[in-house]
């Protein structure tokens, strides 16, 4: 789909006679789009008095010129450590009852956009929130409604589909569970009509720069013994003949866990899988 987002956004901003520069407004949405990991679920629209990016029924980012909801809106996974001039940070109502609440960054004055577009930590937080929001019902697909309101899917504009790795894995696991509920006959019918060559999906993932010293210390502490099942490592590494164990963070880095020895444990592959996908009473 041939749509010039930059020119369209700048033209909208220029026509409104705003004191905020059209370049700053474009930069805000450019950064939001660059940090959204699920573009095939994200919809874009330029309205008469607003620009918005949404997933399901919630903003990822938006500019609104009038009430209700006047100002700048940006979805974050947590409040920043330091205040940002002109912005307030409040819990997203639809995530209030969750242990993993998301946060709105909001300013009623769009001139404050310059205070946020150069803050790298804010955009890292926005990137995480663009995936975490998928855990909440408000992000459920509303594709027909989006089309009725003439919104455009970001993946159609960019010409690509990018799925977060954890999201794609969870979607696959759910699909397997649904398949297991079918009768054998129904499953075989589907298989007879299925393509033998799988579709390719571009997968992206937020990568944390882990401390190699933490891994080395935890492996040394374990001494080749899985710290969960207390059994020896199942095999030796081809590279150096050391016992093969995997270092796992007890509180995930994505959930703001620390990259420390105290928050890490050495596991055999079986226990590592169990910790991710099984029922764990205690490790």
PDB file of C-alpha atoms in Angstrom:
ATOM      1  CA  UNK A   1       0.000   0.000   0.000  1.00  0.00           C
ATOM      2  CA  UNK A   2       1.539   3.265  -1.170  1.00  0.00           C
ATOM      3  CA  UNK A   3       0.955   5.761   1.647  1.00  0.00           C
ATOM      4  CA  UNK A   4       3.427   8.484   2.561  1.00  0.00           C
ATOM      5  CA  UNK A   5       2.999   8.622   6.325  1.00  0.00           C
ATOM      6  CA  UNK A   6       5.545  11.372   6.837  1.00  0.00           C
ATOM      7  CA  UNK A   7       4.024  13.804   4.355  1.00  0.00           C
ATOM      8  CA  UNK A   8       0.470  13.028   5.455  1.00  0.00           C
ATOM      9  CA  UNK A   9       1.241  13.653   9.122  1.00  0.00           C
ATOM     10  CA  UNK A  10       3.261  16.793   8.420  1.00  0.00           C
ATOM     11  CA  UNK A  11       0.525  18.143   6.127  1.00  0.00           C
ATOM     12  CA  UNK A  12      -2.109  17.529   8.823  1.00  0.00           C
ATOM     13  CA  UNK A  13       0.022  19.323  11.427  1.00  0.00           C
ATOM     14  CA  UNK A  14       0.745  22.282   9.128  1.00  0.00           C
ATOM     15  CA  UNK A  15      -2.922  22.804   8.259  1.00  0.00           C
ATOM     16  CA  UNK A  16      -3.857  22.987  11.949  1.00  0.00           C
ATOM     17  CA  UNK A  17      -1.604  25.991  12.501  1.00  0.00           C
ATOM     18  CA  UNK A  18      -0.055  24.431  15.585  1.00  0.00           C
ATOM     19  CA  UNK A  19       2.790  26.052  17.468  1.00  0.00           C
ATOM     20  CA  UNK A  20       4.357  22.588  17.727  1.00  0.00           C
ATOM     21  CA  UNK A  21       6.478  21.836  14.663  1.00  0.00           C
ATOM     22  CA  UNK A  22       5.170  19.377  12.090  1.00  0.00           C
ATOM     23  CA  UNK A  23       8.569  17.667  12.256  1.00  0.00           C
ATOM     24  CA  UNK A  24       8.195  16.969  15.994  1.00  0.00           C
ATOM     25  CA  UNK A  25       4.731  15.501  15.488  1.00  0.00           C
ATOM     26  CA  UNK A  26       6.014  13.271  12.689  1.00  0.00           C
ATOM     27  CA  UNK A  27       8.974  12.201  14.839  1.00  0.00           C
ATOM     28  CA  UNK A  28       6.589  11.203  17.652  1.00  0.00           C
ATOM     29  CA  UNK A  29       4.567   8.905  15.399  1.00  0.00           C
ATOM     30  CA  UNK A  30       7.637   7.664  13.553  1.00  0.00           C
ATOM     31  CA  UNK A  31       9.156   6.516  16.847  1.00  0.00           C
ATOM     32  CA  UNK A  32       5.885   4.940  17.928  1.00  0.00           C
ATOM     33  CA  UNK A  33       5.607   2.967  14.677  1.00  0.00           C
ATOM     34  CA  UNK A  34       9.255   1.883  14.831  1.00  0.00           C
ATOM     35  CA  UNK A  35       8.735   0.521  18.350  1.00  0.00           C
ATOM     36  CA  UNK A  36       5.474  -1.342  17.728  1.00  0.00           C
ATOM     37  CA  UNK A  37       6.293  -5.039  17.444  1.00  0.00           C
ATOM     38  CA  UNK A  38       2.910  -6.220  16.144  1.00  0.00           C
ATOM     39  CA  UNK A  39       2.127  -3.999  13.108  1.00  0.00           C
ATOM     40  CA  UNK A  40      -0.456  -6.441  11.731  1.00  0.00           C
ATOM     41  CA  UNK A  41      -2.639  -5.749  14.786  1.00  0.00           C
ATOM     42  CA  UNK A  42      -2.034  -1.986  14.792  1.00  0.00           C
ATOM     43  CA  UNK A  43      -4.323   0.454  12.978  1.00  0.00           C
ATOM     44  CA  UNK A  44      -3.597   4.053  11.944  1.00  0.00           C
ATOM     45  CA  UNK A  45      -5.839   7.000  11.184  1.00  0.00           C
ATOM     46  CA  UNK A  46      -5.548  10.709  10.576  1.00  0.00           C
ATOM     47  CA  UNK A  47      -8.857  12.332  11.540  1.00  0.00           C
ATOM     48  CA  UNK A  48      -9.923  15.971  11.391  1.00  0.00           C
ATOM     49  CA  UNK A  49      -8.851  16.619  14.976  1.00  0.00           C
ATOM     50  CA  UNK A  50      -6.631  13.656  15.828  1.00  0.00           C
ATOM     51  CA  UNK A  51      -4.010  11.137  14.750  1.00  0.00           C
ATOM     52  CA  UNK A  52      -4.000   7.735  16.410  1.00  0.00           C
ATOM     53  CA  UNK A  53      -2.438   4.292  16.454  1.00  0.00           C
ATOM     54  CA  UNK A  54      -4.612   1.648  18.106  1.00  0.00           C
ATOM     55  CA  UNK A  55      -4.658  -2.057  18.910  1.00  0.00           C
ATOM     56  CA  UNK A  56      -8.202  -3.328  19.443  1.00  0.00           C
ATOM     57  CA  UNK A  57      -9.944  -0.672  21.509  1.00  0.00           C
ATOM     58  CA  UNK A  58      -6.941   1.117  23.006  1.00  0.00           C
ATOM     59  CA  UNK A  59      -4.457   3.747  21.890  1.00  0.00           C
ATOM     60  CA  UNK A  60      -0.821   2.892  21.475  1.00  0.00           C
ATOM     61  CA  UNK A  61      -0.180   6.548  20.711  1.00  0.00           C
ATOM     62  CA  UNK A  62      -2.338   9.520  19.821  1.00  0.00           C
ATOM     63  CA  UNK A  63      -2.550  13.282  19.303  1.00  0.00           C
ATOM     64  CA  UNK A  64      -5.957  14.818  20.026  1.00  0.00           C
ATOM     65  CA  UNK A  65      -6.630  18.532  19.560  1.00  0.00           C
ATOM     66  CA  UNK A  66      -9.873  18.794  21.539  1.00  0.00           C
ATOM     67  CA  UNK A  67     -11.704  17.261  24.473  1.00  0.00           C
ATOM     68  CA  UNK A  68     -12.428  14.576  25.368  1.00  0.00           C
ATOM     69  CA  UNK A  69      -8.955  13.127  25.719  1.00  0.00           C
ATOM     70  CA  UNK A  70      -7.174  16.258  24.508  1.00  0.00           C
ATOM     71  CA  UNK A  71      -3.392  16.088  24.221  1.00  0.00           C
ATOM     72  CA  UNK A  72      -0.643  13.527  23.739  1.00  0.00           C
ATOM     73  CA  UNK A  73      -1.141   9.872  24.688  1.00  0.00           C
ATOM     74  CA  UNK A  74       1.499   7.159  24.756  1.00  0.00           C
ATOM     75  CA  UNK A  75       1.197   3.631  26.170  1.00  0.00           C
ATOM     76  CA  UNK A  76       4.064   2.531  28.459  1.00  0.00           C
ATOM     77  CA  UNK A  77       4.852  -0.641  30.387  1.00  0.00           C
ATOM     78  CA  UNK A  78       5.803   1.327  33.516  1.00  0.00           C
ATOM     79  CA  UNK A  79       6.203   4.850  34.854  1.00  0.00           C
ATOM     80  CA  UNK A  80       9.588   6.462  34.171  1.00  0.00           C
ATOM     81  CA  UNK A  81      12.037   6.809  37.039  1.00  0.00           C
ATOM     82  CA  UNK A  82      12.227  10.574  36.540  1.00  0.00           C
ATOM     83  CA  UNK A  83       9.439  13.088  35.924  1.00  0.00           C
ATOM     84  CA  UNK A  84       9.038  14.543  32.444  1.00  0.00           C
ATOM     85  CA  UNK A  85       7.976  18.187  32.234  1.00  0.00           C
ATOM     86  CA  UNK A  86       4.353  18.574  31.265  1.00  0.00           C
ATOM     87  CA  UNK A  87       3.470  14.866  31.467  1.00  0.00           C
ATOM     88  CA  UNK A  88       1.484  12.869  33.981  1.00  0.00           C
ATOM     89  CA  UNK A  89       1.676   9.097  34.318  1.00  0.00           C
ATOM     90  CA  UNK A  90      -1.347   7.091  35.370  1.00  0.00           C
ATOM     91  CA  UNK A  91      -2.464   3.473  35.356  1.00  0.00           C
ATOM     92  CA  UNK A  92      -4.384   2.324  32.287  1.00  0.00           C
ATOM     93  CA  UNK A  93      -7.899   1.658  33.557  1.00  0.00           C
ATOM     94  CA  UNK A  94      -8.326  -1.636  31.672  1.00  0.00           C
ATOM     95  CA  UNK A  95      -5.179  -3.052  33.335  1.00  0.00           C
ATOM     96  CA  UNK A  96      -5.890  -1.827  36.894  1.00  0.00           C
ATOM     97  CA  UNK A  97      -6.784  -5.238  38.289  1.00  0.00           C
ATOM     98  CA  UNK A  98      -3.725  -6.931  36.809  1.00  0.00           C
ATOM     99  CA  UNK A  99      -0.433  -7.537  38.582  1.00  0.00           C
ATOM    100  CA  UNK A 100       1.244  -6.169  35.434  1.00  0.00           C
ATOM    101  CA  UNK A 101      -0.382  -2.786  34.987  1.00  0.00           C
ATOM    102  CA  UNK A 102       0.336  -0.573  32.014  1.00  0.00           C
ATOM    103  CA  UNK A 103       0.753   3.193  32.169  1.00  0.00           C
ATOM    104  CA  UNK A 104      -0.465   6.187  30.201  1.00  0.00           C
ATOM    105  CA  UNK A 105       1.964   9.003  29.507  1.00  0.00           C
ATOM    106  CA  UNK A 106      -0.335  11.986  28.952  1.00  0.00           C
ATOM    107  CA  UNK A 107       0.102  15.687  28.407  1.00  0.00           C
ATOM    108  CA  UNK A 108      -2.827  18.030  27.843  1.00  0.00           C
ATOM    109  CA  UNK A 109      -0.546  20.374  25.900  1.00  0.00           C
ATOM    110  CA  UNK A 110       0.777  19.021  22.599  1.00  0.00           C
ATOM    111  CA  UNK A 111       3.616  21.548  22.713  1.00  0.00           C
ATOM    112  CA  UNK A 112       5.214  19.221  25.273  1.00  0.00           C
ATOM    113  CA  UNK A 113       5.903  16.579  22.612  1.00  0.00           C
ATOM    114  CA  UNK A 114       9.508  17.749  22.406  1.00  0.00           C
ATOM    115  CA  UNK A 115       9.976  16.691  26.041  1.00  0.00           C
ATOM    116  CA  UNK A 116       9.290  13.062  25.184  1.00  0.00           C
ATOM    117  CA  UNK A 117      10.599  12.351  21.680  1.00  0.00           C
ATOM    118  CA  UNK A 118      14.253  12.405  22.752  1.00  0.00           C
ATOM    119  CA  UNK A 119      13.784  10.147  25.794  1.00  0.00           C
ATOM    120  CA  UNK A 120      15.126   6.697  24.858  1.00  0.00           C
ATOM    121  CA  UNK A 121      13.799   5.044  28.023  1.00  0.00           C
ATOM    122  CA  UNK A 122      10.265   6.132  27.157  1.00  0.00           C
ATOM    123  CA  UNK A 123      10.455   4.484  23.735  1.00  0.00           C
ATOM    124  CA  UNK A 124      11.895   1.287  25.184  1.00  0.00           C
ATOM    125  CA  UNK A 125       8.949   1.225  27.574  1.00  0.00           C
ATOM    126  CA  UNK A 126       6.518   1.882  24.709  1.00  0.00           C
ATOM    127  CA  UNK A 127       8.044  -1.017  22.766  1.00  0.00           C
ATOM    128  CA  UNK A 128       7.409  -3.439  25.640  1.00  0.00           C
ATOM    129  CA  UNK A 129       3.889  -2.114  26.179  1.00  0.00           C
ATOM    130  CA  UNK A 130       2.996  -2.709  22.519  1.00  0.00           C
ATOM    131  CA  UNK A 131       3.333  -6.447  23.201  1.00  0.00           C
ATOM    132  CA  UNK A 132       2.163  -6.611  26.825  1.00  0.00           C
ATOM    133  CA  UNK A 133      -1.170  -5.018  25.899  1.00  0.00           C
ATOM    134  CA  UNK A 134      -2.001  -8.214  23.992  1.00  0.00           C
ATOM    135  CA  UNK A 135      -2.542  -9.920  27.363  1.00  0.00           C
ATOM    136  CA  UNK A 136      -5.643  -7.794  27.991  1.00  0.00           C
ATOM    137  CA  UNK A 137      -9.155  -8.203  26.506  1.00  0.00           C
ATOM    138  CA  UNK A 138      -9.238  -4.584  25.344  1.00  0.00           C
ATOM    139  CA  UNK A 139      -6.644  -5.455  22.673  1.00  0.00           C
ATOM    140  CA  UNK A 140      -8.928  -8.064  21.056  1.00  0.00           C
ATOM    141  CA  UNK A 141      -9.243  -7.704  17.293  1.00  0.00           C
ATOM    142  CA  UNK A 142     -11.848  -5.213  16.064  1.00  0.00           C
ATOM    143  CA  UNK A 143     -10.845  -5.434  12.421  1.00  0.00           C
ATOM    144  CA  UNK A 144     -14.285  -4.864  10.900  1.00  0.00           C
ATOM    145  CA  UNK A 145     -14.853  -1.842  13.121  1.00  0.00           C
ATOM    146  CA  UNK A 146     -11.424  -0.425  12.224  1.00  0.00           C
ATOM    147  CA  UNK A 147     -12.236  -0.792   8.530  1.00  0.00           C
ATOM    148  CA  UNK A 148     -15.624   0.912   8.958  1.00  0.00           C
ATOM    149  CA  UNK A 149     -13.815   3.902  10.463  1.00  0.00           C
ATOM    150  CA  UNK A 150     -11.390   3.924   7.507  1.00  0.00           C
ATOM    151  CA  UNK A 151      -8.369   3.010   9.577  1.00  0.00           C
ATOM    152  CA  UNK A 152      -5.369   1.438   7.866  1.00  0.00           C
ATOM    153  CA  UNK A 153      -3.393  -1.509   9.165  1.00  0.00           C
ATOM    154  CA  UNK A 154       0.235  -0.552   9.794  1.00  0.00           C
ATOM    155  CA  UNK A 155       1.513  -3.824   8.311  1.00  0.00           C
ATOM    156  CA  UNK A 156      -0.280  -2.936   5.050  1.00  0.00           C
ATOM    157  CA  UNK A 157       1.455   0.437   4.985  1.00  0.00           C
ATOM    158  CA  UNK A 158       4.881  -0.969   5.827  1.00  0.00           C
ATOM    159  CA  UNK A 159       4.451  -4.055   3.658  1.00  0.00           C
ATOM    160  CA  UNK A 160       5.594  -6.450   6.363  1.00  0.00           C
ATOM    161  CA  UNK A 161       4.373  -8.534   9.267  1.00  0.00           C
ATOM    162  CA  UNK A 162       6.495  -8.546  12.398  1.00  0.00           C
ATOM    163  CA  UNK A 163       5.437 -10.762  15.246  1.00  0.00           C
ATOM    164  CA  UNK A 164       6.984 -10.714  18.660  1.00  0.00           C
ATOM    165  CA  UNK A 165       8.582 -14.123  19.265  1.00  0.00           C
ATOM    166  CA  UNK A 166       6.770 -14.787  22.546  1.00  0.00           C
ATOM    167  CA  UNK A 167       3.467 -13.701  21.017  1.00  0.00           C
ATOM    168  CA  UNK A 168       3.955 -15.993  18.020  1.00  0.00           C
ATOM    169  CA  UNK A 169       4.942 -18.927  20.246  1.00  0.00           C
ATOM    170  CA  UNK A 170       1.890 -18.414  22.462  1.00  0.00           C
ATOM    171  CA  UNK A 171      -0.349 -18.208  19.411  1.00  0.00           C
ATOM    172  CA  UNK A 172       1.090 -21.491  18.125  1.00  0.00           C
ATOM    173  CA  UNK A 173       0.604 -23.215  21.501  1.00  0.00           C
ATOM    174  CA  UNK A 174      -3.026 -22.042  21.567  1.00  0.00           C
ATOM    175  CA  UNK A 175      -3.543 -23.358  18.036  1.00  0.00           C
ATOM    176  CA  UNK A 176      -2.169 -26.763  19.066  1.00  0.00           C
ATOM    177  CA  UNK A 177      -4.561 -26.864  22.022  1.00  0.00           C
ATOM    178  CA  UNK A 178      -7.493 -26.095  19.717  1.00  0.00           C
ATOM    179  CA  UNK A 179      -6.367 -28.820  17.316  1.00  0.00           C
ATOM    180  CA  UNK A 180      -6.252 -31.346  20.156  1.00  0.00           C
ATOM    181  CA  UNK A 181      -9.916 -30.619  20.893  1.00  0.00           C
ATOM    182  CA  UNK A 182     -10.929 -31.674  17.367  1.00  0.00           C
ATOM    183  CA  UNK A 183     -11.865 -35.223  16.478  1.00  0.00           C
ATOM    184  CA  UNK A 184      -9.211 -37.255  14.685  1.00  0.00           C
ATOM    185  CA  UNK A 185     -11.369 -37.233  11.541  1.00  0.00           C
ATOM    186  CA  UNK A 186     -11.694 -33.445  11.564  1.00  0.00           C
ATOM    187  CA  UNK A 187      -7.976 -33.024  12.109  1.00  0.00           C
ATOM    188  CA  UNK A 188      -7.133 -35.391   9.232  1.00  0.00           C
ATOM    189  CA  UNK A 189      -9.515 -33.485   6.943  1.00  0.00           C
ATOM    190  CA  UNK A 190      -7.703 -30.259   7.757  1.00  0.00           C
ATOM    191  CA  UNK A 191      -4.348 -31.922   7.153  1.00  0.00           C
ATOM    192  CA  UNK A 192      -5.449 -33.196   3.743  1.00  0.00           C
ATOM    193  CA  UNK A 193      -6.135 -29.593   2.663  1.00  0.00           C
ATOM    194  CA  UNK A 194      -3.135 -27.999   4.366  1.00  0.00           C
ATOM    195  CA  UNK A 195      -0.109 -26.600   2.550  1.00  0.00           C
ATOM    196  CA  UNK A 196       2.960 -28.787   2.972  1.00  0.00           C
ATOM    197  CA  UNK A 197       5.276 -25.772   2.914  1.00  0.00           C
ATOM    198  CA  UNK A 198       4.852 -23.505   5.966  1.00  0.00           C
ATOM    199  CA  UNK A 199       4.364 -19.776   5.617  1.00  0.00           C
ATOM    200  CA  UNK A 200       7.250 -17.598   6.709  1.00  0.00           C
ATOM    201  CA  UNK A 201       6.775 -14.968   9.400  1.00  0.00           C
ATOM    202  CA  UNK A 202       9.242 -12.210  10.234  1.00  0.00           C
ATOM    203  CA  UNK A 203       9.809 -12.512  13.976  1.00  0.00           C
ATOM    204  CA  UNK A 204      11.209  -9.740  16.144  1.00  0.00           C
ATOM    205  CA  UNK A 205      12.165  -9.808  19.780  1.00  0.00           C
ATOM    206  CA  UNK A 206      13.254  -7.399  22.459  1.00  0.00           C
ATOM    207  CA  UNK A 207      16.759  -8.517  23.385  1.00  0.00           C
ATOM    208  CA  UNK A 208      18.324  -7.759  26.753  1.00  0.00           C
ATOM    209  CA  UNK A 209      22.078  -7.320  26.964  1.00  0.00           C
ATOM    210  CA  UNK A 210      22.716  -9.915  29.638  1.00  0.00           C
ATOM    211  CA  UNK A 211      25.771  -9.831  31.864  1.00  0.00           C
ATOM    212  CA  UNK A 212      28.039 -12.774  30.927  1.00  0.00           C
ATOM    213  CA  UNK A 213      29.586 -12.711  34.412  1.00  0.00           C
ATOM    214  CA  UNK A 214      26.202 -13.571  35.931  1.00  0.00           C
ATOM    215  CA  UNK A 215      25.914 -16.615  33.655  1.00  0.00           C
ATOM    216  CA  UNK A 216      29.476 -17.732  34.417  1.00  0.00           C
ATOM    217  CA  UNK A 217      28.999 -17.374  38.188  1.00  0.00           C
ATOM    218  CA  UNK A 218      25.692 -19.245  38.214  1.00  0.00           C
ATOM    219  CA  UNK A 219      27.125 -22.099  36.146  1.00  0.00           C
ATOM    220  CA  UNK A 220      30.103 -22.314  38.497  1.00  0.00           C
ATOM    221  CA  UNK A 221      27.781 -22.311  41.505  1.00  0.00           C
ATOM    222  CA  UNK A 222      25.769 -25.182  40.017  1.00  0.00           C
ATOM    223  CA  UNK A 223      28.887 -27.265  39.399  1.00  0.00           C
ATOM    224  CA  UNK A 224      27.233 -29.238  36.593  1.00  0.00           C
ATOM    225  CA  UNK A 225      24.150 -30.090  38.690  1.00  0.00           C
ATOM    226  CA  UNK A 226      20.675 -28.794  37.785  1.00  0.00           C
ATOM    227  CA  UNK A 227      19.586 -26.524  40.633  1.00  0.00           C
ATOM    228  CA  UNK A 228      15.960 -27.678  40.281  1.00  0.00           C
ATOM    229  CA  UNK A 229      15.972 -31.477  39.932  1.00  0.00           C
ATOM    230  CA  UNK A 230      19.492 -31.871  41.428  1.00  0.00           C
ATOM    231  CA  UNK A 231      20.529 -34.235  38.624  1.00  0.00           C
ATOM    232  CA  UNK A 232      23.765 -33.958  36.600  1.00  0.00           C
ATOM    233  CA  UNK A 233      23.681 -32.031  33.332  1.00  0.00           C
ATOM    234  CA  UNK A 234      22.369 -34.341  30.566  1.00  0.00           C
ATOM    235  CA  UNK A 235      25.399 -33.940  28.278  1.00  0.00           C
ATOM    236  CA  UNK A 236      28.645 -32.056  27.725  1.00  0.00           C
ATOM    237  CA  UNK A 237      29.024 -29.066  25.446  1.00  0.00           C
ATOM    238  CA  UNK A 238      30.721 -29.799  22.142  1.00  0.00           C
ATOM    239  CA  UNK A 239      32.664 -26.534  22.355  1.00  0.00           C
ATOM    240  CA  UNK A 240      34.485 -27.054  25.672  1.00  0.00           C
ATOM    241  CA  UNK A 241      33.283 -30.316  27.270  1.00  0.00           C
ATOM    242  CA  UNK A 242      31.592 -28.391  30.106  1.00  0.00           C
ATOM    243  CA  UNK A 243      28.280 -29.657  31.579  1.00  0.00           C
ATOM    244  CA  UNK A 244      25.339 -28.272  29.594  1.00  0.00           C
ATOM    245  CA  UNK A 245      22.981 -26.230  31.778  1.00  0.00           C
ATOM    246  CA  UNK A 246      20.852 -23.199  30.906  1.00  0.00           C
ATOM    247  CA  UNK A 247      20.788 -20.082  33.077  1.00  0.00           C
ATOM    248  CA  UNK A 248      17.245 -18.874  33.734  1.00  0.00           C
ATOM    249  CA  UNK A 249      16.042 -15.666  35.412  1.00  0.00           C
ATOM    250  CA  UNK A 250      13.573 -16.427  38.209  1.00  0.00           C
ATOM    251  CA  UNK A 251      11.875 -13.061  37.677  1.00  0.00           C
ATOM    252  CA  UNK A 252      12.061 -12.481  33.929  1.00  0.00           C
ATOM    253  CA  UNK A 253      14.042  -9.506  32.664  1.00  0.00           C
ATOM    254  CA  UNK A 254      10.944  -8.521  30.667  1.00  0.00           C
ATOM    255  CA  UNK A 255       9.095  -8.274  33.981  1.00  0.00           C
ATOM    256  CA  UNK A 256      11.790  -5.975  35.375  1.00  0.00           C
ATOM    257  CA  UNK A 257      13.738  -8.777  37.048  1.00  0.00           C
ATOM    258  CA  UNK A 258      17.376  -8.062  37.899  1.00  0.00           C
ATOM    259  CA  UNK A 259      20.257  -9.540  35.930  1.00  0.00           C
ATOM    260  CA  UNK A 260      21.957 -10.803  39.094  1.00  0.00           C
ATOM    261  CA  UNK A 261      23.263 -14.054  40.527  1.00  0.00           C
ATOM    262  CA  UNK A 262      20.494 -14.012  43.138  1.00  0.00           C
ATOM    263  CA  UNK A 263      17.804 -13.829  40.436  1.00  0.00           C
ATOM    264  CA  UNK A 264      19.284 -16.588  38.281  1.00  0.00           C
ATOM    265  CA  UNK A 265      19.280 -20.368  38.424  1.00  0.00           C
ATOM    266  CA  UNK A 266      21.062 -23.075  36.394  1.00  0.00           C
ATOM    267  CA  UNK A 267      18.642 -25.605  34.905  1.00  0.00           C
ATOM    268  CA  UNK A 268      18.815 -28.688  32.736  1.00  0.00           C
ATOM    269  CA  UNK A 269      16.848 -28.279  29.460  1.00  0.00           C
ATOM    270  CA  UNK A 270      13.959 -30.355  30.807  1.00  0.00           C
ATOM    271  CA  UNK A 271      13.547 -28.269  33.970  1.00  0.00           C
ATOM    272  CA  UNK A 272      13.962 -25.081  31.960  1.00  0.00           C
ATOM    273  CA  UNK A 273      11.038 -26.076  29.733  1.00  0.00           C
ATOM    274  CA  UNK A 274       9.050 -27.133  32.770  1.00  0.00           C
ATOM    275  CA  UNK A 275       9.621 -23.740  34.360  1.00  0.00           C
ATOM    276  CA  UNK A 276       8.304 -21.976  31.252  1.00  0.00           C
ATOM    277  CA  UNK A 277       5.431 -24.271  30.324  1.00  0.00           C
ATOM    278  CA  UNK A 278       4.700 -26.539  33.300  1.00  0.00           C
ATOM    279  CA  UNK A 279       3.134 -26.144  36.718  1.00  0.00           C
ATOM    280  CA  UNK A 280       5.842 -25.049  39.130  1.00  0.00           C
ATOM    281  CA  UNK A 281       5.288 -25.200  42.864  1.00  0.00           C
ATOM    282  CA  UNK A 282       8.726 -23.986  43.836  1.00  0.00           C
ATOM    283  CA  UNK A 283      12.242 -23.814  42.487  1.00  0.00           C
TER     284      UNK A 283
END
